[in-house]
């Protein structure tokens, strides 16, 4: 059995990758166990030196790696290169800060008491295709710097990216087994989770995938972190800078052809400024050029797979049947989907209820700011949100009321190595990035010395 890597713009088969047999998988697990025994004893300085070299390899090859991303999943080349650079920056961040983040913590007691952080073993990661380098390295860099090893099951359509990451780790001098990409099929997932060497599971993906993997992690009593779906609210209040909000709204929804969990999907605007925002937003979406991701002047490539394009097309058709008004776009050819904007969406519409993973923006009209917060929270997802208002004090208090893991004010919603990232409700649990992220897969061991 094989996985096929297919260029989403041309539909040409780029490469075919064999799936591991169970015997080959067991060899990978054994190698991880051997590697962990020695890797956990290495100094932070040794790990940091290798991680810095790994980051430099990514930067030196960013054009080639960015092209690989574009060919495998379709994002425009400049975005692919930027993703490689951001991934390298995350590796440098943890190389520079891991030792400080994991220092011993002492407590104020009559006796000596402290907590130390020990690595657990292997972290098993199931990662998606939409950011094939960033999603991997935002978990792998802290896990490896902490003394863990890792096993990666990447999405079948970006196995070339997975292999490139593994090769870069080996080139940087990391021992075999510290980072391994494993081509396995869904029925083999439980055997990896159940393996003795595996002590942590991290998944970025759909709500359905997260539910299944979290259940297996619970069955085998393994720590897990789940970063799942999102339908982020982008709230525009009466006193917002409407021009700037519309500009950032376009970027927030259409970056990576709208294929991101953490990007605005529900644009909730108060009635007083709804027409002005809708008009400006429509103009900016209409100006975007969709097409060959390798060409200059193209703002958006194709969706990553044909089935994803077909699903989004179906969601759009149903949304319009349920009363939404099409303002811009709506056409599809293969994986190519026009940047699309719909208005007059209510809470019962499919475009509100479901995550739309692609370049489909949805405007929802609210009576006032309190109604806007109610609409934002009226959803099973709680990954991130944005509020647009000139009143920073009001924004702070409204942000405290939003049910989400991250809230941005007058800014593009994004992830940052320095800031904890994750969601609530059906968007998952646990946190990545920052000091919190590196501690997720550590044993916090308390020492009490009389």
Short mmCIF file of C-alpha atoms in Angstrom, two decimals:
data_model
loop_
_atom_site.label_atom_id
_atom_site.label_comp_id
_atom_site.label_asym_id
_atom_site.label_seq_id
_atom_site.Cartn_x
_atom_site.Cartn_y
_atom_site.Cartn_z
CA UNK A 1 0.00 0.00 0.00
CA UNK A 2 1.21 3.52 -0.80
CA UNK A 3 0.48 7.18 -0.09
CA UNK A 4 0.42 9.47 -3.12
CA UNK A 5 1.63 13.04 -3.11
CA UNK A 6 -0.44 14.94 -5.70
CA UNK A 7 0.14 18.51 -6.84
CA UNK A 8 -3.26 20.12 -6.19
CA UNK A 9 -2.95 22.66 -9.00
CA UNK A 10 -1.88 20.29 -11.78
CA UNK A 11 -3.19 17.03 -10.25
CA UNK A 12 0.11 15.40 -11.25
CA UNK A 13 1.45 12.66 -8.98
CA UNK A 14 4.68 13.99 -7.45
CA UNK A 15 5.75 10.91 -5.52
CA UNK A 16 4.54 7.67 -4.01
CA UNK A 17 5.47 6.54 -0.49
CA UNK A 18 5.18 3.03 0.87
CA UNK A 19 3.37 2.46 4.14
CA UNK A 20 5.38 0.71 6.84
CA UNK A 21 4.67 -2.90 7.62
CA UNK A 22 3.97 -3.71 11.25
CA UNK A 23 7.45 -5.24 11.53
CA UNK A 24 9.05 -2.05 10.13
CA UNK A 25 6.97 0.04 12.53
CA UNK A 26 8.17 -2.00 15.48
CA UNK A 27 11.76 -1.35 14.41
CA UNK A 28 11.03 2.40 14.45
CA UNK A 29 9.60 2.13 17.96
CA UNK A 30 12.64 0.18 19.14
CA UNK A 31 14.96 2.78 17.64
CA UNK A 32 13.04 5.53 19.47
CA UNK A 33 13.49 3.68 22.76
CA UNK A 34 17.23 3.28 22.18
CA UNK A 35 17.63 6.93 21.17
CA UNK A 36 15.75 8.19 24.23
CA UNK A 37 18.07 6.43 26.67
CA UNK A 38 21.01 8.52 25.49
CA UNK A 39 19.26 11.67 24.29
CA UNK A 40 17.65 12.35 27.67
CA UNK A 41 21.12 12.56 29.26
CA UNK A 42 22.52 15.14 26.83
CA UNK A 43 23.08 18.68 28.06
CA UNK A 44 20.89 21.61 27.06
CA UNK A 45 23.92 23.13 25.36
CA UNK A 46 24.44 20.08 23.16
CA UNK A 47 20.77 20.02 22.22
CA UNK A 48 20.78 23.76 21.55
CA UNK A 49 23.84 23.57 19.30
CA UNK A 50 22.17 20.93 17.16
CA UNK A 51 18.84 22.76 17.11
CA UNK A 52 20.53 25.98 16.01
CA UNK A 53 22.26 24.08 13.21
CA UNK A 54 18.92 22.54 12.22
CA UNK A 55 17.39 26.02 12.03
CA UNK A 56 20.28 27.23 9.87
CA UNK A 57 19.73 24.31 7.50
CA UNK A 58 16.08 25.28 7.12
CA UNK A 59 17.01 28.90 6.38
CA UNK A 60 19.71 27.94 3.89
CA UNK A 61 17.25 25.75 1.99
CA UNK A 62 14.09 27.81 2.42
CA UNK A 63 13.55 28.34 -1.32
CA UNK A 64 13.73 24.62 -2.06
CA UNK A 65 11.64 23.67 0.98
CA UNK A 66 9.09 26.39 0.25
CA UNK A 67 8.71 25.00 -3.27
CA UNK A 68 8.19 21.53 -1.82
CA UNK A 69 5.37 22.86 0.36
CA UNK A 70 3.78 24.59 -2.64
CA UNK A 71 3.97 21.50 -4.83
CA UNK A 72 2.55 19.18 -2.18
CA UNK A 73 -0.29 21.26 -0.72
CA UNK A 74 -0.71 24.29 -2.97
CA UNK A 75 0.01 27.43 -0.96
CA UNK A 76 1.66 30.26 -2.86
CA UNK A 77 5.45 30.11 -2.90
CA UNK A 78 6.02 33.23 -0.78
CA UNK A 79 3.82 31.76 1.96
CA UNK A 80 5.71 28.45 1.79
CA UNK A 81 9.06 30.19 2.21
CA UNK A 82 7.67 32.31 5.06
CA UNK A 83 6.47 29.14 6.79
CA UNK A 84 9.97 27.65 6.67
CA UNK A 85 11.43 30.86 8.11
CA UNK A 86 8.86 30.95 10.92
CA UNK A 87 9.61 27.30 11.72
CA UNK A 88 13.33 28.04 11.90
CA UNK A 89 12.62 30.93 14.25
CA UNK A 90 10.66 28.65 16.56
CA UNK A 91 13.57 26.22 16.70
CA UNK A 92 15.93 29.06 17.59
CA UNK A 93 13.53 30.27 20.28
CA UNK A 94 13.56 26.93 22.07
CA UNK A 95 17.28 26.44 21.55
CA UNK A 96 17.83 29.75 23.37
CA UNK A 97 15.21 29.37 26.11
CA UNK A 98 14.59 25.69 26.91
CA UNK A 99 17.11 25.45 29.76
CA UNK A 100 15.70 28.55 31.47
CA UNK A 101 12.12 27.33 31.00
CA UNK A 102 12.87 23.96 32.58
CA UNK A 103 14.94 25.15 35.52
CA UNK A 104 14.21 23.71 38.96
CA UNK A 105 11.41 25.39 40.91
CA UNK A 106 11.96 25.87 44.66
CA UNK A 107 9.22 26.30 47.26
CA UNK A 108 9.02 28.22 50.52
CA UNK A 109 8.85 25.42 53.09
CA UNK A 110 10.71 24.67 56.38
CA UNK A 111 12.47 21.84 54.53
CA UNK A 112 14.09 21.76 51.12
CA UNK A 113 11.48 21.27 48.44
CA UNK A 114 11.61 21.70 44.70
CA UNK A 115 10.22 20.44 41.43
CA UNK A 116 12.34 19.21 38.55
CA UNK A 117 11.31 18.48 34.97
CA UNK A 118 12.13 15.10 33.44
CA UNK A 119 11.50 14.08 29.82
CA UNK A 120 8.88 11.36 29.36
CA UNK A 121 10.01 9.36 26.34
CA UNK A 122 8.60 9.49 22.83
CA UNK A 123 5.97 12.02 21.78
CA UNK A 124 3.76 10.65 19.01
CA UNK A 125 2.44 13.40 16.73
CA UNK A 126 -0.35 13.26 14.17
CA UNK A 127 -0.05 16.39 12.06
CA UNK A 128 -2.06 17.99 9.22
CA UNK A 129 -1.08 19.16 5.76
CA UNK A 130 -2.04 22.85 5.92
CA UNK A 131 1.21 24.03 7.54
CA UNK A 132 3.41 20.98 6.94
CA UNK A 133 6.58 22.45 8.51
CA UNK A 134 5.20 24.83 11.15
CA UNK A 135 2.71 22.39 12.69
CA UNK A 136 5.47 19.79 13.08
CA UNK A 137 8.20 22.03 14.43
CA UNK A 138 6.06 23.93 16.91
CA UNK A 139 5.69 20.66 18.86
CA UNK A 140 8.95 18.92 17.87
CA UNK A 141 11.38 21.71 18.75
CA UNK A 142 10.29 22.00 22.41
CA UNK A 143 9.83 18.24 22.81
CA UNK A 144 13.34 17.48 21.56
CA UNK A 145 14.96 20.37 23.44
CA UNK A 146 13.35 18.96 26.60
CA UNK A 147 15.06 15.60 26.08
CA UNK A 148 12.19 13.69 24.51
CA UNK A 149 12.25 11.92 21.17
CA UNK A 150 9.41 12.04 18.66
CA UNK A 151 7.53 9.99 16.10
CA UNK A 152 5.64 11.86 13.37
CA UNK A 153 2.65 10.58 11.43
CA UNK A 154 2.22 13.33 8.87
CA UNK A 155 -0.72 13.78 6.51
CA UNK A 156 -0.43 11.40 3.52
CA UNK A 157 -0.28 14.21 0.96
CA UNK A 158 2.79 15.91 2.50
CA UNK A 159 5.11 12.96 3.14
CA UNK A 160 7.80 14.74 1.12
CA UNK A 161 7.79 17.54 3.70
CA UNK A 162 7.99 15.01 6.52
CA UNK A 163 11.01 13.34 4.93
CA UNK A 164 12.69 16.70 4.36
CA UNK A 165 12.29 17.57 8.05
CA UNK A 166 13.74 14.23 9.15
CA UNK A 167 16.67 14.59 6.76
CA UNK A 168 17.40 18.07 8.12
CA UNK A 169 17.45 16.74 11.70
CA UNK A 170 19.96 14.06 10.68
CA UNK A 171 22.08 16.58 8.76
CA UNK A 172 22.15 18.79 11.85
CA UNK A 173 23.72 15.95 13.83
CA UNK A 174 20.76 14.64 15.81
CA UNK A 175 21.14 10.91 16.53
CA UNK A 176 18.98 8.48 14.58
CA UNK A 177 15.72 7.91 16.39
CA UNK A 178 15.41 11.34 17.98
CA UNK A 179 13.07 12.46 15.17
CA UNK A 180 11.41 9.85 12.98
CA UNK A 181 8.67 10.27 10.42
CA UNK A 182 6.58 7.11 10.13
CA UNK A 183 4.34 6.34 7.16
CA UNK A 184 1.50 4.48 8.84
CA UNK A 185 -2.17 4.00 8.10
CA UNK A 186 -5.03 4.68 10.52
CA UNK A 187 -5.34 1.05 11.76
CA UNK A 188 -1.70 1.22 12.95
CA UNK A 189 -2.20 4.32 15.10
CA UNK A 190 -3.34 2.51 18.24
CA UNK A 191 -0.28 0.25 18.26
CA UNK A 192 1.94 3.34 18.37
CA UNK A 193 -0.11 4.94 21.15
CA UNK A 194 0.03 1.68 23.12
CA UNK A 195 3.82 1.29 22.77
CA UNK A 196 5.75 1.50 26.03
CA UNK A 197 8.16 4.15 24.74
CA UNK A 198 5.30 6.52 23.82
CA UNK A 199 4.23 8.74 26.72
CA UNK A 200 2.63 11.67 24.94
CA UNK A 201 0.30 12.17 21.99
CA UNK A 202 -0.26 15.44 20.18
CA UNK A 203 -2.70 15.93 17.32
CA UNK A 204 -3.58 18.90 15.18
CA UNK A 205 -6.57 18.20 13.01
CA UNK A 206 -10.32 17.83 12.85
CA UNK A 207 -12.71 17.47 15.75
CA UNK A 208 -13.52 13.92 14.61
CA UNK A 209 -9.87 12.87 14.43
CA UNK A 210 -9.17 14.45 17.80
CA UNK A 211 -12.07 12.65 19.44
CA UNK A 212 -10.86 9.27 18.16
CA UNK A 213 -7.21 9.76 19.08
CA UNK A 214 -8.01 11.30 22.48
CA UNK A 215 -10.14 8.24 23.26
CA UNK A 216 -7.21 5.95 22.43
CA UNK A 217 -4.85 8.07 24.52
CA UNK A 218 -7.25 7.79 27.43
CA UNK A 219 -7.60 4.05 26.95
CA UNK A 220 -3.84 3.62 27.23
CA UNK A 221 -3.42 6.35 29.90
CA UNK A 222 -1.17 8.58 27.81
CA UNK A 223 -0.97 12.37 28.14
CA UNK A 224 -2.42 14.16 25.11
CA UNK A 225 -2.69 17.63 23.60
CA UNK A 226 -5.43 18.29 21.03
CA UNK A 227 -5.50 21.30 18.69
CA UNK A 228 -8.70 20.84 16.74
CA UNK A 229 -11.17 22.79 14.62
CA UNK A 230 -11.99 26.44 14.81
CA UNK A 231 -14.57 28.92 13.60
CA UNK A 232 -12.97 32.08 14.89
CA UNK A 233 -15.06 35.18 15.47
CA UNK A 234 -13.82 38.50 14.06
CA UNK A 235 -15.90 41.16 15.84
CA UNK A 236 -16.19 44.68 14.40
CA UNK A 237 -17.74 47.28 16.71
CA UNK A 238 -19.13 50.74 15.89
CA UNK A 239 -15.93 52.62 16.73
CA UNK A 240 -13.57 50.31 14.82
CA UNK A 241 -11.21 51.49 12.09
CA UNK A 242 -13.34 49.92 9.34
CA UNK A 243 -10.77 50.31 6.55
CA UNK A 244 -8.06 48.60 8.58
CA UNK A 245 -10.46 45.97 9.86
CA UNK A 246 -11.52 45.07 6.31
CA UNK A 247 -7.89 44.84 5.19
CA UNK A 248 -6.89 42.55 8.03
CA UNK A 249 -10.14 40.57 7.68
CA UNK A 250 -9.18 39.74 4.10
CA UNK A 251 -5.72 38.63 5.14
CA UNK A 252 -7.00 36.70 8.13
CA UNK A 253 -9.55 34.71 6.13
CA UNK A 254 -7.73 34.22 2.85
CA UNK A 255 -4.15 33.50 3.97
CA UNK A 256 -3.17 29.94 2.98
CA UNK A 257 -6.38 29.83 0.88
CA UNK A 258 -8.35 29.92 4.11
CA UNK A 259 -7.02 26.53 5.19
CA UNK A 260 -6.24 27.15 8.84
CA UNK A 261 -7.88 26.30 12.14
CA UNK A 262 -6.77 29.62 13.62
CA UNK A 263 -8.16 32.14 11.17
CA UNK A 264 -11.25 34.31 11.11
CA UNK A 265 -14.30 32.58 9.68
CA UNK A 266 -17.28 34.39 11.25
CA UNK A 267 -17.17 38.17 10.76
CA UNK A 268 -19.59 39.54 13.33
CA UNK A 269 -20.28 43.23 12.69
CA UNK A 270 -22.62 45.60 14.51
CA UNK A 271 -25.54 46.91 12.46
CA UNK A 272 -24.42 50.54 12.47
CA UNK A 273 -21.26 49.79 10.46
CA UNK A 274 -22.36 46.58 8.73
CA UNK A 275 -22.95 48.08 5.29
CA UNK A 276 -19.67 50.00 5.29
CA UNK A 277 -17.67 46.96 6.38
CA UNK A 278 -19.48 44.62 3.99
CA UNK A 279 -18.79 46.91 1.02
CA UNK A 280 -15.09 47.36 1.82
CA UNK A 281 -14.60 43.67 2.60
CA UNK A 282 -16.24 42.68 -0.69
CA UNK A 283 -13.99 45.05 -2.65
CA UNK A 284 -10.84 43.64 -1.06
CA UNK A 285 -11.88 40.01 -1.52
CA UNK A 286 -12.81 40.68 -5.15
CA UNK A 287 -9.32 42.10 -5.79
CA UNK A 288 -7.60 38.84 -4.84
CA UNK A 289 -6.19 36.70 -7.64
CA UNK A 290 -6.48 32.92 -7.33
CA UNK A 291 -4.47 30.60 -9.55
CA UNK A 292 -1.08 28.98 -10.13
CA UNK A 293 0.76 29.30 -6.78
CA UNK A 294 4.13 29.61 -8.50
CA UNK A 295 3.24 32.77 -10.44
CA UNK A 296 3.87 36.32 -9.25
CA UNK A 297 0.74 38.39 -8.63
CA UNK A 298 -1.24 35.39 -7.40
CA UNK A 299 -2.60 35.84 -3.88
CA UNK A 300 -3.99 32.36 -3.38
CA UNK A 301 -3.34 28.89 -4.71
CA UNK A 302 -5.68 25.89 -4.91
CA UNK A 303 -7.11 23.98 -2.01
CA UNK A 304 -4.91 21.07 -1.01
CA UNK A 305 -7.17 18.24 -2.18
CA UNK A 306 -10.13 17.77 -4.49
CA UNK A 307 -12.37 16.40 -1.74
CA UNK A 308 -11.77 19.55 0.33
CA UNK A 309 -12.80 21.75 -2.58
CA UNK A 310 -15.91 19.68 -3.17
CA UNK A 311 -16.91 19.86 0.50
CA UNK A 312 -16.53 23.64 0.63
CA UNK A 313 -18.58 23.96 -2.56
CA UNK A 314 -21.34 21.89 -0.97
CA UNK A 315 -21.28 24.03 2.18
CA UNK A 316 -21.54 27.20 0.10
CA UNK A 317 -24.51 25.88 -1.90
CA UNK A 318 -26.36 24.96 1.28
CA UNK A 319 -25.52 28.29 2.95
CA UNK A 320 -27.08 30.16 0.03
CA UNK A 321 -30.13 27.92 0.11
CA UNK A 322 -30.49 28.76 3.79
CA UNK A 323 -30.69 32.50 3.13
CA UNK A 324 -27.13 33.81 2.86
CA UNK A 325 -26.39 36.36 0.12
CA UNK A 326 -23.42 35.85 -2.21
CA UNK A 327 -21.38 39.07 -2.52
CA UNK A 328 -18.17 37.88 -4.19
CA UNK A 329 -16.83 34.71 -5.82
CA UNK A 330 -18.47 31.31 -5.49
CA UNK A 331 -16.96 29.60 -8.56
CA UNK A 332 -14.90 26.42 -8.38
CA UNK A 333 -12.85 24.41 -10.86
CA UNK A 334 -11.14 21.33 -9.48
CA UNK A 335 -9.13 22.38 -6.43
CA UNK A 336 -9.27 26.04 -7.48
CA UNK A 337 -11.85 27.91 -5.41
CA UNK A 338 -12.51 31.62 -5.87
CA UNK A 339 -12.18 33.87 -2.82
CA UNK A 340 -15.79 34.05 -1.66
CA UNK A 341 -17.80 36.31 0.66
CA UNK A 342 -21.37 35.80 1.85
CA UNK A 343 -23.53 38.10 3.99
CA UNK A 344 -26.70 37.89 6.11
CA UNK A 345 -25.74 34.61 7.75
CA UNK A 346 -27.54 33.61 10.95
CA UNK A 347 -26.72 31.11 13.68
CA UNK A 348 -28.72 28.35 11.99
CA UNK A 349 -26.82 28.56 8.73
CA UNK A 350 -24.36 25.78 7.83
CA UNK A 351 -21.65 28.41 7.21
CA UNK A 352 -22.02 29.45 10.86
CA UNK A 353 -22.45 26.01 12.41
CA UNK A 354 -19.69 24.14 10.58
CA UNK A 355 -16.02 24.90 10.10
CA UNK A 356 -15.48 26.06 6.52
CA UNK A 357 -11.91 25.13 5.63
CA UNK A 358 -11.16 27.30 2.64
CA UNK A 359 -11.58 30.82 1.20
CA UNK A 360 -15.18 31.37 2.29
CA UNK A 361 -15.83 34.38 4.54
CA UNK A 362 -19.13 34.78 6.38
CA UNK A 363 -20.67 38.04 7.61
CA UNK A 364 -23.04 37.89 10.57
CA UNK A 365 -24.85 41.07 11.65
CA UNK A 366 -25.23 41.87 15.37
CA UNK A 367 -27.47 44.42 17.09
CA UNK A 368 -24.76 45.76 19.39
CA UNK A 369 -21.54 44.74 21.15
CA UNK A 370 -23.31 42.52 23.71
CA UNK A 371 -25.16 40.73 20.94
CA UNK A 372 -21.84 40.33 19.09
CA UNK A 373 -20.25 38.59 22.10
CA UNK A 374 -23.30 36.33 22.46
CA UNK A 375 -23.09 35.36 18.78
CA UNK A 376 -19.34 34.74 19.05
CA UNK A 377 -19.80 32.39 22.01
CA UNK A 378 -22.73 30.59 20.41
CA UNK A 379 -20.52 27.92 18.89
CA UNK A 380 -19.01 24.60 19.86
CA UNK A 381 -15.52 25.79 18.87
CA UNK A 382 -13.34 28.11 20.95
CA UNK A 383 -9.92 28.41 19.36
CA UNK A 384 -9.37 32.14 18.83
CA UNK A 385 -11.12 35.44 18.21
CA UNK A 386 -10.49 39.09 17.35
CA UNK A 387 -12.14 42.32 18.48
CA UNK A 388 -11.93 45.60 16.57
CA UNK A 389 -12.58 48.82 18.50
CA UNK A 390 -10.71 52.03 19.26
CA UNK A 391 -11.57 51.67 22.97
CA UNK A 392 -8.82 49.43 24.36
CA UNK A 393 -10.32 49.32 27.85
CA UNK A 394 -13.65 48.14 26.46
CA UNK A 395 -11.84 45.62 24.27
CA UNK A 396 -10.08 44.18 27.31
CA UNK A 397 -13.34 43.63 29.20
CA UNK A 398 -15.11 42.19 26.16
CA UNK A 399 -12.16 39.89 25.44
CA UNK A 400 -12.46 38.47 28.96
CA UNK A 401 -16.02 37.41 28.07
CA UNK A 402 -15.12 35.53 24.89
CA UNK A 403 -14.90 31.74 25.16
CA UNK A 404 -11.66 31.10 23.28
CA UNK A 405 -8.04 30.18 23.90
CA UNK A 406 -6.66 33.32 22.23
CA UNK A 407 -8.20 36.77 21.70
CA UNK A 408 -6.53 39.52 19.67
CA UNK A 409 -7.51 43.20 19.67
CA UNK A 410 -7.12 45.23 16.45
CA UNK A 411 -4.74 42.61 15.09
CA UNK A 412 -4.40 39.56 12.90
CA UNK A 413 -4.98 36.34 14.83
CA UNK A 414 -1.75 34.35 14.71
CA UNK A 415 0.49 32.00 16.65
CA UNK A 416 3.71 33.19 18.28
CA UNK A 417 6.47 31.07 19.87
CA UNK A 418 6.45 33.30 22.97
CA UNK A 419 2.70 33.01 23.67
CA UNK A 420 0.69 29.91 24.73
CA UNK A 421 -1.52 28.61 21.93
CA UNK A 422 -4.55 26.33 22.12
CA UNK A 423 -8.30 26.23 22.40
CA UNK A 424 -11.27 25.36 24.55
CA UNK A 425 -14.61 23.59 24.03
CA UNK A 426 -14.51 21.39 20.89
CA UNK A 427 -11.34 23.13 19.70
CA UNK A 428 -9.35 20.88 22.02
CA UNK A 429 -7.21 21.10 25.12
CA UNK A 430 -3.64 21.60 26.22
CA UNK A 431 -1.26 24.26 25.01
CA UNK A 432 1.58 24.54 22.53
CA UNK A 433 4.38 27.13 22.33
CA UNK A 434 5.88 29.29 25.10
CA UNK A 435 7.03 27.86 28.42
CA UNK A 436 3.66 26.15 28.87
CA UNK A 437 4.14 24.22 25.62
CA UNK A 438 7.54 22.77 26.50
CA UNK A 439 6.21 21.55 29.87
CA UNK A 440 3.20 19.67 28.43
CA UNK A 441 5.23 16.49 27.87
CA UNK A 442 7.42 16.56 30.94
CA UNK A 443 7.21 14.79 34.27
CA UNK A 444 7.06 17.50 36.93
CA UNK A 445 8.73 15.64 39.79
CA UNK A 446 8.58 17.09 43.31
CA UNK A 447 11.56 16.50 45.63
CA UNK A 448 11.14 16.87 49.39
CA UNK A 449 14.34 16.68 51.43
CA UNK A 450 14.13 16.70 55.22
#
